[in-house]
Amino acid sequence: MMGAFAFPDAPTVVRAYLQAALDVRGVSVPVRTRVPNPRPDRLIRVERLGGTRLDRITDRPRLSFEVWAPSQDEAADLAELARALVHAIPGWRGAVAYDVVDVGGPTNSPDPASGSERATFAVEVSLRGRPLAP
């Protein structure tokens, strides 16, 4: 009988990594899985949009990133930085995440609710599961 595997919560793993990577670079932007009320002028939101389980030990969630900033240029620049950093996640914290693939490059996408400047992008991240006790 094959053992069962559990997978980490992808948005939580990627949010923690991205927040730490931005902090190390002195970029003061909150990274969240939910939009706080009130929403700060600069914010990155990470959300799982689905994805697939590739095999018994690999989950490949699709993650969406929404990047708010005061101007379109700032939102685009911050999205490009976040995207570059997300692509550097393989091997972070014990190689839980080991591959990143773009599924939607950075796009200017003003927030329809507020009209605020926002950029978006999406990736798929391969995550290793951990075996559950029998």
CSV table of C-alpha atoms in Angstrom, one decimal:
chain,number,residue,atom,x,y,z
A,1,MET,CA,0.0,0.0,0.0
A,2,MET,CA,1.3,3.5,-0.9
A,3,GLY,CA,1.6,6.0,1.9
A,4,ALA,CA,-0.4,9.2,1.9
A,5,PHE,CA,1.3,12.6,1.5
A,6,ALA,CA,0.2,16.0,2.9
A,7,PHE,CA,1.2,19.3,1.2
A,8,PRO,CA,2.0,22.6,2.7
A,9,ASP,CA,-0.4,25.5,2.2
A,10,ALA,CA,1.1,27.1,-1.0
A,11,PRO,CA,0.0,30.7,-0.4
A,12,THR,CA,1.4,30.6,3.2
A,13,VAL,CA,4.7,29.2,2.1
A,14,VAL,CA,5.2,31.6,-0.8
A,15,ARG,CA,3.9,34.6,1.2
A,16,ALA,CA,6.4,33.9,4.0
A,17,TYR,CA,9.3,33.5,1.5
A,18,LEU,CA,8.4,36.6,-0.5
A,19,GLN,CA,8.0,38.7,2.6
A,20,ALA,CA,11.4,37.6,3.9
A,21,ALA,CA,13.0,38.2,0.5
A,22,LEU,CA,11.6,41.7,0.2
A,23,ASP,CA,12.6,42.6,3.8
A,24,VAL,CA,16.2,41.5,3.2
A,25,ARG,CA,16.3,43.9,0.2
A,26,GLY,CA,14.9,46.8,2.4
A,27,VAL,CA,11.6,46.8,0.4
A,28,SER,CA,8.9,47.6,2.9
A,29,VAL,CA,5.7,46.1,1.3
A,30,PRO,CA,3.3,43.8,3.2
A,31,VAL,CA,2.7,40.5,1.5
A,32,ARG,CA,-0.7,38.9,2.5
A,33,THR,CA,-3.1,36.2,1.5
A,34,ARG,CA,-6.0,38.5,2.2
A,35,VAL,CA,-6.5,42.2,1.5
A,36,PRO,CA,-6.7,44.1,4.7
A,37,ASN,CA,-9.2,46.8,5.4
A,38,PRO,CA,-8.1,49.5,4.9
A,39,ARG,CA,-5.8,48.3,2.1
A,40,PRO,CA,-2.3,50.0,2.2
A,41,ASP,CA,-1.1,51.9,-0.8
A,42,ARG,CA,1.5,49.2,-1.5
A,43,LEU,CA,0.5,45.6,-1.1
A,44,ILE,CA,1.1,42.2,-2.6
A,45,ARG,CA,-1.6,39.5,-2.3
A,46,VAL,CA,-0.9,35.8,-2.9
A,47,GLU,CA,-3.9,33.6,-3.7
A,48,ARG,CA,-4.2,30.0,-4.8
A,49,LEU,CA,-6.3,29.7,-8.0
A,50,GLY,CA,-6.2,25.9,-8.3
A,51,GLY,CA,-3.5,23.8,-9.8
A,52,THR,CA,-2.9,20.1,-10.0
A,53,ARG,CA,-1.3,17.3,-8.1
A,54,LEU,CA,1.5,16.1,-10.5
A,55,ASP,CA,2.1,12.8,-8.8
A,56,ARG,CA,2.0,11.1,-5.4
A,57,ILE,CA,4.5,13.5,-3.8
A,58,THR,CA,4.2,16.7,-5.8
A,59,ASP,CA,1.5,19.4,-5.7
A,60,ARG,CA,1.7,22.1,-8.4
A,61,PRO,CA,-0.6,25.0,-7.2
A,62,ARG,CA,-1.4,27.9,-9.5
A,63,LEU,CA,-0.8,31.2,-7.6
A,64,SER,CA,-2.1,34.6,-8.5
A,65,PHE,CA,-0.3,37.7,-7.3
A,66,GLU,CA,-2.0,41.1,-7.1
A,67,VAL,CA,0.4,44.0,-6.6
A,68,TRP,CA,-0.9,47.5,-5.6
A,69,ALA,CA,1.1,50.7,-5.7
A,70,PRO,CA,0.4,54.4,-6.0
A,71,SER,CA,1.3,54.6,-9.7
A,72,GLN,CA,1.2,52.2,-12.7
A,73,ASP,CA,5.0,52.3,-13.0
A,74,GLU,CA,5.5,51.5,-9.3
A,75,ALA,CA,3.0,48.6,-9.5
A,76,ALA,CA,4.8,47.2,-12.6
A,77,ASP,CA,8.2,47.5,-11.0
A,78,LEU,CA,7.1,45.9,-7.8
A,79,ALA,CA,5.4,43.1,-9.7
A,80,GLU,CA,8.6,42.4,-11.7
A,81,LEU,CA,10.6,42.3,-8.5
A,82,ALA,CA,8.1,40.0,-6.8
A,83,ARG,CA,8.1,37.7,-9.9
A,84,ALA,CA,11.9,37.6,-10.0
A,85,LEU,CA,12.0,36.7,-6.3
A,86,VAL,CA,9.3,34.1,-6.5
A,87,HIS,CA,11.4,32.4,-9.3
A,88,ALA,CA,14.3,32.2,-6.8
A,89,ILE,CA,12.3,30.2,-4.2
A,90,PRO,CA,13.5,26.7,-5.2
A,91,GLY,CA,15.5,25.3,-2.4
A,92,TRP,CA,14.3,27.8,0.2
A,93,ARG,CA,13.6,26.2,3.6
A,94,GLY,CA,14.6,22.6,2.9
A,95,ALA,CA,13.6,22.4,-0.8
A,96,VAL,CA,9.8,22.3,-0.1
A,97,ALA,CA,9.4,24.4,-3.3
A,98,TYR,CA,11.6,23.2,-6.2
A,99,ASP,CA,10.3,24.6,-9.4
A,100,VAL,CA,8.4,27.7,-10.6
A,101,VAL,CA,6.8,28.2,-14.0
A,102,ASP,CA,5.1,31.4,-15.4
A,103,VAL,CA,1.5,31.0,-16.4
A,104,GLY,CA,0.7,34.7,-16.7
A,105,GLY,CA,3.3,37.4,-17.0
A,106,PRO,CA,2.9,40.8,-15.4
A,107,THR,CA,-0.1,42.7,-16.6
A,108,ASN,CA,-1.4,46.2,-15.8
A,109,SER,CA,-4.8,45.5,-14.2
A,110,PRO,CA,-6.3,48.5,-12.3
A,111,ASP,CA,-8.4,47.4,-9.3
A,112,PRO,CA,-12.0,47.4,-10.5
A,113,ALA,CA,-13.3,48.0,-7.0
A,114,SER,CA,-11.2,51.1,-6.1
A,115,GLY,CA,-9.6,52.2,-9.4
A,116,SER,CA,-6.2,51.9,-7.7
A,117,GLU,CA,-3.1,51.0,-9.8
A,118,ARG,CA,-2.5,47.3,-9.7
A,119,ALA,CA,-0.4,44.7,-11.6
A,120,THR,CA,-1.0,41.0,-11.6
A,121,PHE,CA,0.9,37.8,-12.6
A,122,ALA,CA,0.6,34.1,-12.0
A,123,VAL,CA,2.9,31.2,-11.5
A,124,GLU,CA,2.8,27.5,-10.7
A,125,VAL,CA,5.0,26.3,-7.9
A,126,SER,CA,6.0,22.6,-7.5
A,127,LEU,CA,5.8,21.7,-3.8
A,128,ARG,CA,7.0,18.4,-2.2
A,129,GLY,CA,4.6,16.7,0.2
A,130,ARG,CA,5.5,15.0,3.4
A,131,PRO,CA,4.5,11.5,4.2
A,132,LEU,CA,1.8,11.0,6.8
A,133,ALA,CA,2.3,8.5,9.5
A,134,PRO,CA,0.6,5.2,8.8
